[in-house]
Amino acid sequence: MDMKIELVAIPVTDVDRAKSFYVDQVGFNADHDYVLSPELRFVQLTPPGSACSIVLGVGITEMAPGSQKGLQMVIEDADAALAELSGRGVECSGVDEQDWGRFVYFADPDGNTWSLQQMPPR
């Protein structure tokens, strides 16, 4: 039986600010933005090359804004990712060198945290 993660909820306080951060600064694709009612807005964003998307909006999750911690994406080049994100105004850590990969960390405006991992050579 295959099981694929397709969508992860990101709890935010300001949907438009979060959408702008993820699309304009981090570089995610804006897939959908539907307002179904005053109590339900569905915004789906996808990192380039990813089969899994994030969803943010109104009425999407009961998690407190900023409580989604440690989301991880695999990247090809940590130095390039750091340069690109920093150039777009995203506050990032430096490259963290570990035996199991090279990492760059950042948080969205609400404090949800992300790590980008460059896998070690095989």
CSV table of C-alpha atoms in Angstrom, one decimal:
chain,number,residue,atom,x,y,z
A,1,MET,CA,0.0,0.0,0.0
A,2,ASP,CA,1.4,3.4,-1.0
A,3,MET,CA,1.0,6.3,1.3
A,4,LYS,CA,2.1,9.8,0.1
A,5,ILE,CA,2.1,13.0,2.1
A,6,GLU,CA,0.3,15.5,-0.1
A,7,LEU,CA,-0.6,18.5,2.1
A,8,VAL,CA,0.7,19.9,5.3
A,9,ALA,CA,-1.1,22.7,7.2
A,10,ILE,CA,0.8,25.7,8.3
A,11,PRO,CA,-0.9,27.8,11.0
A,12,VAL,CA,-0.6,31.5,10.4
A,13,THR,CA,-2.2,34.7,11.8
A,14,ASP,CA,-2.3,36.7,8.5
A,15,VAL,CA,-3.0,34.7,5.4
A,16,ASP,CA,-2.0,37.3,2.9
A,17,ARG,CA,1.3,38.1,4.7
A,18,ALA,CA,2.1,34.4,4.9
A,19,LYS,CA,1.2,33.8,1.2
A,20,SER,CA,3.5,36.7,0.2
A,21,PHE,CA,6.3,35.3,2.3
A,22,TYR,CA,6.2,31.8,0.9
A,23,VAL,CA,5.6,32.9,-2.7
A,24,ASP,CA,7.6,36.1,-3.1
A,25,GLN,CA,10.4,35.4,-0.7
A,26,VAL,CA,10.8,31.6,-0.4
A,27,GLY,CA,9.8,30.9,-4.0
A,28,PHE,CA,6.8,28.5,-3.6
A,29,ASN,CA,4.3,28.3,-6.4
A,30,ALA,CA,0.8,29.7,-5.7
A,31,ASP,CA,-1.5,26.8,-6.7
A,32,HIS,CA,-4.9,27.8,-5.2
A,33,ASP,CA,-6.5,30.6,-3.2
A,34,TYR,CA,-10.2,30.0,-2.7
A,35,VAL,CA,-12.4,31.9,-0.3
A,36,LEU,CA,-15.4,29.6,0.2
A,37,SER,CA,-17.0,31.5,3.1
A,38,PRO,CA,-15.9,34.1,5.7
A,39,GLU,CA,-14.9,31.1,7.9
A,40,LEU,CA,-13.0,29.2,5.2
A,41,ARG,CA,-10.2,30.3,2.9
A,42,PHE,CA,-7.9,27.6,1.3
A,43,VAL,CA,-4.5,28.7,0.1
A,44,GLN,CA,-2.3,25.9,-1.4
A,45,LEU,CA,1.4,26.6,-2.1
A,46,THR,CA,4.0,24.1,-3.4
A,47,PRO,CA,7.8,24.3,-3.2
A,48,PRO,CA,9.4,24.0,-6.7
A,49,GLY,CA,9.9,20.4,-7.6
A,50,SER,CA,7.9,19.0,-4.6
A,51,ALA,CA,5.1,16.5,-4.7
A,52,CYS,CA,3.9,17.8,-1.3
A,53,SER,CA,2.2,21.2,-0.8
A,54,ILE,CA,1.4,23.3,2.2
A,55,VAL,CA,-2.0,24.8,3.0
A,56,LEU,CA,-2.7,27.9,5.0
A,57,GLY,CA,-5.8,30.0,5.4
A,58,VAL,CA,-8.8,30.5,7.5
A,59,GLY,CA,-10.6,27.5,9.1
A,60,ILE,CA,-7.8,25.2,8.0
A,61,THR,CA,-6.2,24.0,11.3
A,62,GLU,CA,-6.7,24.4,15.0
A,63,MET,CA,-2.9,24.6,15.6
A,64,ALA,CA,-1.7,27.9,17.1
A,65,PRO,CA,0.1,30.2,14.6
A,66,GLY,CA,3.8,29.5,14.7
A,67,SER,CA,3.4,26.0,16.2
A,68,GLN,CA,4.5,24.0,13.1
A,69,LYS,CA,8.1,23.3,13.9
A,70,GLY,CA,10.9,21.4,12.0
A,71,LEU,CA,9.4,21.0,8.5
A,72,GLN,CA,12.1,19.8,6.2
A,73,MET,CA,12.9,20.0,2.5
A,74,VAL,CA,15.7,18.4,0.7
A,75,ILE,CA,17.8,20.7,-1.5
A,76,GLU,CA,20.7,20.2,-3.9
A,77,ASP,CA,23.0,22.9,-2.7
A,78,ALA,CA,22.9,24.5,0.8
A,79,ASP,CA,25.2,27.4,-0.2
A,80,ALA,CA,23.0,28.3,-3.2
A,81,ALA,CA,19.8,28.0,-1.1
A,82,LEU,CA,21.2,30.3,1.6
A,83,ALA,CA,22.3,32.8,-1.0
A,84,GLU,CA,19.0,32.8,-2.8
A,85,LEU,CA,16.8,33.0,0.3
A,86,SER,CA,19.0,35.7,1.9
A,87,GLY,CA,18.9,37.6,-1.4
A,88,ARG,CA,15.1,37.5,-1.2
A,89,GLY,CA,15.1,38.9,2.3
A,90,VAL,CA,14.5,35.6,4.2
A,91,GLU,CA,16.4,35.6,7.5
A,92,CYS,CA,18.3,32.3,7.6
A,93,SER,CA,20.9,30.6,9.7
A,94,GLY,CA,24.3,30.0,8.1
A,95,VAL,CA,25.0,26.6,6.7
A,96,ASP,CA,25.1,24.1,9.5
A,97,GLU,CA,27.6,21.3,8.6
A,98,GLN,CA,26.7,17.8,10.0
A,99,ASP,CA,27.8,14.3,9.2
A,100,TRP,CA,24.4,13.6,7.8
A,101,GLY,CA,24.1,16.7,5.6
A,102,ARG,CA,24.4,20.4,5.4
A,103,PHE,CA,21.4,22.5,6.7
A,104,VAL,CA,19.9,25.9,6.4
A,105,TYR,CA,17.2,27.0,8.8
A,106,PHE,CA,14.5,29.7,8.6
A,107,ALA,CA,11.2,30.7,10.1
A,108,ASP,CA,8.1,32.3,8.6
A,109,PRO,CA,6.7,35.5,10.0
A,110,ASP,CA,4.6,33.5,12.6
A,111,GLY,CA,7.6,31.4,13.7
A,112,ASN,CA,6.8,28.1,11.9
A,113,THR,CA,10.3,26.7,11.3
A,114,TRP,CA,11.9,25.0,8.3
A,115,SER,CA,15.1,23.2,7.7
A,116,LEU,CA,16.6,22.7,4.2
A,117,GLN,CA,18.9,19.7,4.0
A,118,GLN,CA,21.6,19.1,1.4
A,119,MET,CA,22.2,15.3,1.5
A,120,PRO,CA,25.8,14.1,2.1
A,121,PRO,CA,27.6,12.6,-0.8
A,122,ARG,CA,27.1,8.9,-1.2
